[in-house]
Short mmCIF file of C-alpha atoms in Angstrom, two decimals:
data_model
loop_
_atom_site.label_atom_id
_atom_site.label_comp_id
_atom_site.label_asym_id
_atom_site.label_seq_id
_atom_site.Cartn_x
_atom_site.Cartn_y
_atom_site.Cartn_z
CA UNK A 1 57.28 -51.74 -141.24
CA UNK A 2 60.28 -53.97 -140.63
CA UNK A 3 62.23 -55.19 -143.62
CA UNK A 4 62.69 -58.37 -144.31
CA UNK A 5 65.08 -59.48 -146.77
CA UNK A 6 64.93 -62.26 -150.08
CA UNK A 7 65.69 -65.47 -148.41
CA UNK A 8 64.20 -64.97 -144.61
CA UNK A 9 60.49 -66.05 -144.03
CA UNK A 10 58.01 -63.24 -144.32
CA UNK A 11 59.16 -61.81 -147.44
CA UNK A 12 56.60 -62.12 -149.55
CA UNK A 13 54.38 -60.99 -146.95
CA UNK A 14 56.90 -57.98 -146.33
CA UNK A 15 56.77 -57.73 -150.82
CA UNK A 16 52.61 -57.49 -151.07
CA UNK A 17 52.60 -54.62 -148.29
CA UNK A 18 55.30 -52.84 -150.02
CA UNK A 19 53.57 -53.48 -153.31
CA UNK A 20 49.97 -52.03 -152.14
CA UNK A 21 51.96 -48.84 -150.38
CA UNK A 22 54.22 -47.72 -153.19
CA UNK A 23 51.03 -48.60 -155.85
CA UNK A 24 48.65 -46.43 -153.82
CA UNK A 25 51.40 -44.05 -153.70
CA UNK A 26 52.14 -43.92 -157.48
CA UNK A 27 48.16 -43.88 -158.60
CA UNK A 28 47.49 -41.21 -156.03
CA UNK A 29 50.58 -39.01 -157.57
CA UNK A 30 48.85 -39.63 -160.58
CA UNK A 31 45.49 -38.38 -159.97
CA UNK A 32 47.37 -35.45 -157.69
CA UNK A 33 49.07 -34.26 -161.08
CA UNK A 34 46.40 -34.91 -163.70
CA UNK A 35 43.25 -32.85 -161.31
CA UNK A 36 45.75 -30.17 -160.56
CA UNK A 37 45.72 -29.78 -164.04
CA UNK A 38 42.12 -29.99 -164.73
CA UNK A 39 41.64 -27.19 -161.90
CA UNK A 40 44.41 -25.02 -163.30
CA UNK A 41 43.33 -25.04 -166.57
CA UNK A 42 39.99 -26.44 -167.05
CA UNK A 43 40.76 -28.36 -169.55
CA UNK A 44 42.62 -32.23 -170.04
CA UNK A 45 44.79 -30.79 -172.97
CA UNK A 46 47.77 -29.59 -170.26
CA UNK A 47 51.65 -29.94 -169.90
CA UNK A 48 50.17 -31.82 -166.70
CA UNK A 49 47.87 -34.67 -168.14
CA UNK A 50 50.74 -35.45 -170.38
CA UNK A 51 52.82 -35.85 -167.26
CA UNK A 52 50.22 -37.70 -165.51
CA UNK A 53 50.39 -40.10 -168.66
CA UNK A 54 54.01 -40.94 -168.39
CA UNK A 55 53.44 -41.32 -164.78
CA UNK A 56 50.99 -44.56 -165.67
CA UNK A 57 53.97 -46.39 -166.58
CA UNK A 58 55.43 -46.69 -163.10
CA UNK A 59 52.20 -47.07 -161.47
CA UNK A 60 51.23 -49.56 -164.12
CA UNK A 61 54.49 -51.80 -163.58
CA UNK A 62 53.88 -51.22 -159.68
CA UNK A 63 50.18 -52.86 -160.38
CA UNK A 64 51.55 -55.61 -162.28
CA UNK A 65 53.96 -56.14 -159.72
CA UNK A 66 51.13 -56.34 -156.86
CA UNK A 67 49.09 -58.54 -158.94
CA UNK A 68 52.24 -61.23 -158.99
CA UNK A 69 52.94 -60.73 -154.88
CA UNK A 70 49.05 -61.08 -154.27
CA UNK A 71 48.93 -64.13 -156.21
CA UNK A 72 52.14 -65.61 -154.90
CA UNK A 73 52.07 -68.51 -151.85
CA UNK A 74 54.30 -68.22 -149.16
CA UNK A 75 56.10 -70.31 -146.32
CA UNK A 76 52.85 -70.89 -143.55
CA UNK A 77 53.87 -70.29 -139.64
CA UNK A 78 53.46 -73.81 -138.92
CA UNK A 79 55.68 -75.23 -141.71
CA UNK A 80 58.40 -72.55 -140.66
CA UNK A 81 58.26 -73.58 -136.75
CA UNK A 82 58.55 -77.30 -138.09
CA UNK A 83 61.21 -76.44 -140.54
CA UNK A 84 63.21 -74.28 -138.25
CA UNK A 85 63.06 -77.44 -135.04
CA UNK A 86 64.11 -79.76 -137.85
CA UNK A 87 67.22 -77.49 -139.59
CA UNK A 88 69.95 -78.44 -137.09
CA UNK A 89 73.15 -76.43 -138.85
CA UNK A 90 71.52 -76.18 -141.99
CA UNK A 91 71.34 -72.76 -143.88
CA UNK A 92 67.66 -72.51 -145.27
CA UNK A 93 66.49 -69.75 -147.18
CA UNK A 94 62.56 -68.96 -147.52
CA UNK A 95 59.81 -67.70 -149.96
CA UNK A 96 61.15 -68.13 -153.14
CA UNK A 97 58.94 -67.34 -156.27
CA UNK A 98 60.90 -68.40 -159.24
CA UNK A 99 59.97 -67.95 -162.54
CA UNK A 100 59.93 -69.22 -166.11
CA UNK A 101 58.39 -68.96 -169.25
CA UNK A 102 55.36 -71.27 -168.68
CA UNK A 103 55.07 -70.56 -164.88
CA UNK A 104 55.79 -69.23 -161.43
CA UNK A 105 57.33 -71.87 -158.90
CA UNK A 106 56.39 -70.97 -155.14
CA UNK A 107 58.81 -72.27 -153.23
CA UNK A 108 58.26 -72.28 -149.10
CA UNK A 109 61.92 -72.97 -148.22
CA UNK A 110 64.93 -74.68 -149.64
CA UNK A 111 68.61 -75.50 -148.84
CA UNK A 112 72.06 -76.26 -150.50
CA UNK A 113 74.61 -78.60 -149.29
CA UNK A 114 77.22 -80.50 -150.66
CA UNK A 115 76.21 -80.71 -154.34
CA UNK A 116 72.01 -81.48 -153.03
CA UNK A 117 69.38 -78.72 -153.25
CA UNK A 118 66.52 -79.38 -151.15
CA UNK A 119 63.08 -77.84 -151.37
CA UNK A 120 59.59 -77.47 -150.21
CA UNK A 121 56.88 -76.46 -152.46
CA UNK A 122 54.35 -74.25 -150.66
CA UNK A 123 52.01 -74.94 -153.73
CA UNK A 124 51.21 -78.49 -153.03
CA UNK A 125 49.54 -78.93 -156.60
CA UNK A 126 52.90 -77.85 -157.95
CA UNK A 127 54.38 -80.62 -160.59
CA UNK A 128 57.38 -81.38 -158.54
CA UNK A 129 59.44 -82.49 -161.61
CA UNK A 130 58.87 -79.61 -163.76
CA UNK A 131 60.28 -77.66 -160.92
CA UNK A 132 63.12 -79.56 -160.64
CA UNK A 133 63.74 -79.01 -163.89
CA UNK A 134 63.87 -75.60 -164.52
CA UNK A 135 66.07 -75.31 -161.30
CA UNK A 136 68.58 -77.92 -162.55
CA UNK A 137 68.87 -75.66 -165.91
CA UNK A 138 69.15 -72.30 -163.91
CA UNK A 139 71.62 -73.53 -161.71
CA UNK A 140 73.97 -75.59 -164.73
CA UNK A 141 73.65 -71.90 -166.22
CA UNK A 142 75.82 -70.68 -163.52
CA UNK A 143 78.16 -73.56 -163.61
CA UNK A 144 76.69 -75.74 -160.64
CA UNK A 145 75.94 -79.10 -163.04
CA UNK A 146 75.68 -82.34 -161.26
CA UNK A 147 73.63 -81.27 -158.77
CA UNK A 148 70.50 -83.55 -156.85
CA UNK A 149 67.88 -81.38 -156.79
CA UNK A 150 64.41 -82.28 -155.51
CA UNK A 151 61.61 -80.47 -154.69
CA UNK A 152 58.57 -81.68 -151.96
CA UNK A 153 55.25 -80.73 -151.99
CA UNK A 154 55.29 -82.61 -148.72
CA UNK A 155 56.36 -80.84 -145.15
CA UNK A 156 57.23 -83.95 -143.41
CA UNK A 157 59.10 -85.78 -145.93
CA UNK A 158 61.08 -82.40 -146.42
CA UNK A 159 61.88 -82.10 -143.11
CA UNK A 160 62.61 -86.02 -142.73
CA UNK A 161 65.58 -84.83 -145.85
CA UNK A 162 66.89 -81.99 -143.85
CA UNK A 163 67.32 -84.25 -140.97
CA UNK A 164 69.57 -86.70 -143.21
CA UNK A 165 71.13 -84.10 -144.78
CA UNK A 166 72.37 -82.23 -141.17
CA UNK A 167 74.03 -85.80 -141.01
CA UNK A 168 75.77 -85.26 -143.91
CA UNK A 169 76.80 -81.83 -142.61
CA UNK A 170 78.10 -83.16 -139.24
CA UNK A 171 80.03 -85.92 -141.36
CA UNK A 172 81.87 -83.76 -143.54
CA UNK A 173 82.15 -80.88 -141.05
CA UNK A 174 80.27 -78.07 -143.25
CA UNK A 175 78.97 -75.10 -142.18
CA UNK A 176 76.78 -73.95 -144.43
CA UNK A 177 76.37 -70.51 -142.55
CA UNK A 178 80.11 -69.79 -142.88
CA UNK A 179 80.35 -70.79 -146.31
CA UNK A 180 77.44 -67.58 -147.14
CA UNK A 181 79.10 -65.37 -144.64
CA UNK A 182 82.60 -65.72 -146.04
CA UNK A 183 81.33 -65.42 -149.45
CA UNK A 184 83.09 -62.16 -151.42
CA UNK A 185 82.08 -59.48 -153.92
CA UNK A 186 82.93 -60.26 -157.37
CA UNK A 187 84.06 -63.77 -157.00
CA UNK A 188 81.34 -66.80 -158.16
CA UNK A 189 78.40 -66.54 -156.32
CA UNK A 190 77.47 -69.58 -153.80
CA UNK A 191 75.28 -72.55 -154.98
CA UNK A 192 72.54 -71.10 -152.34
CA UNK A 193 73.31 -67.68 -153.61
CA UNK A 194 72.40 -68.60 -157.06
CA UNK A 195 68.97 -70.09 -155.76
CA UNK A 196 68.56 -67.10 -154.46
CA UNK A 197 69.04 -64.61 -157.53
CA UNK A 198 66.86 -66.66 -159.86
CA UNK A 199 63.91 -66.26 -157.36
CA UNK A 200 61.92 -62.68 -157.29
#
């Protein structure tokens, strides 16, 4: 199974599969350890069922974990062949599922540039303002304030956005791509790079 990094499209298609392989994994480990013990000793009071116990704990956070991926939506083919013929120079990072108290945000793709943060929602029932909102706190938490942010549940008016915003790229020579690529350990992380590490 390739991998396929936070940010590129098929990740949380790539997530679920890992999710379901390293859950089966951890539950079959489980039952491995607590019926070797049973057929040992004939009995469930063993130095192995107690092992088997604390070995519920990992296989219980790996459950929870596939629960979230299975539920989560994801960038469709068809928006990513759109997106992609529409990007120009733009840098756009997909599959995003970022979180908050109240909720989980799916976001299908977004992109940074120039103080605007673009995305598309690939739940199209998602409240669109809400979103915005907890991304405009998130990022003023890492010291990007000031920033436009807006979110579309719709992949035509997105698209129409990156189209202006390229524009805006050609016009003040940015290159978004470069900007990532140049970016160094240690130092403040990138606007985009920020989007990134508040999504799962």
């Amino acid at each position: 199974m390739k991998r396929v990094d936070k940010g590129e499209f098929g990740y949380i298609e790539y997530r679920k599969k890992v999710a379901i392989i390293r859950t089966a994994i951890c539950l079959a480990i489980v039952l491995i350890v607590f019926f070797t013990g049973l057929f040992i000793y004939h009995s469930q009071k063993s130095i192995f069922s107690i092992i088997a116990a604390v070995l519920c704990l990992p296989t219980g956070w790996s459950g929870v974990n596939l629960i979230m991926f299975l539920k989560a939506k994801s960038c469709s083919l068809k928006d990513y062949k759109k997106i992609e013929d529409n990007k120009g120079g733009l840098l756009i990072h997909y599959d995003h599922i970022i979180t908050s108290y109240d909720k989980n945000y799916y976001i299908a793709a977004s992109t940074v540039l120039d103080k605007n943060i673009c995305a598309l929602a690939a739940d199209k029932d998602m409240e669109e303002s809400d979103c915005e909102k907890h991304i405009k706190k998130m990022m003023a938490g890492s010291g990007y304030s000031s920033y436009s942010i807006k979110v579309f549940t719709d992949t035509d008016k997105f698209c129409d956005r990156l189209l202006q915003l390229d524009k805006l790229r050609e016009e003040k020579k940015i290159d978004p791509v470069a900007i990532e690529e140049s970016w160094e350990v240690g130092t403040v992380q990138t606007p985009a790079a920020v989007l990134l590490s508040i999504s799962l």
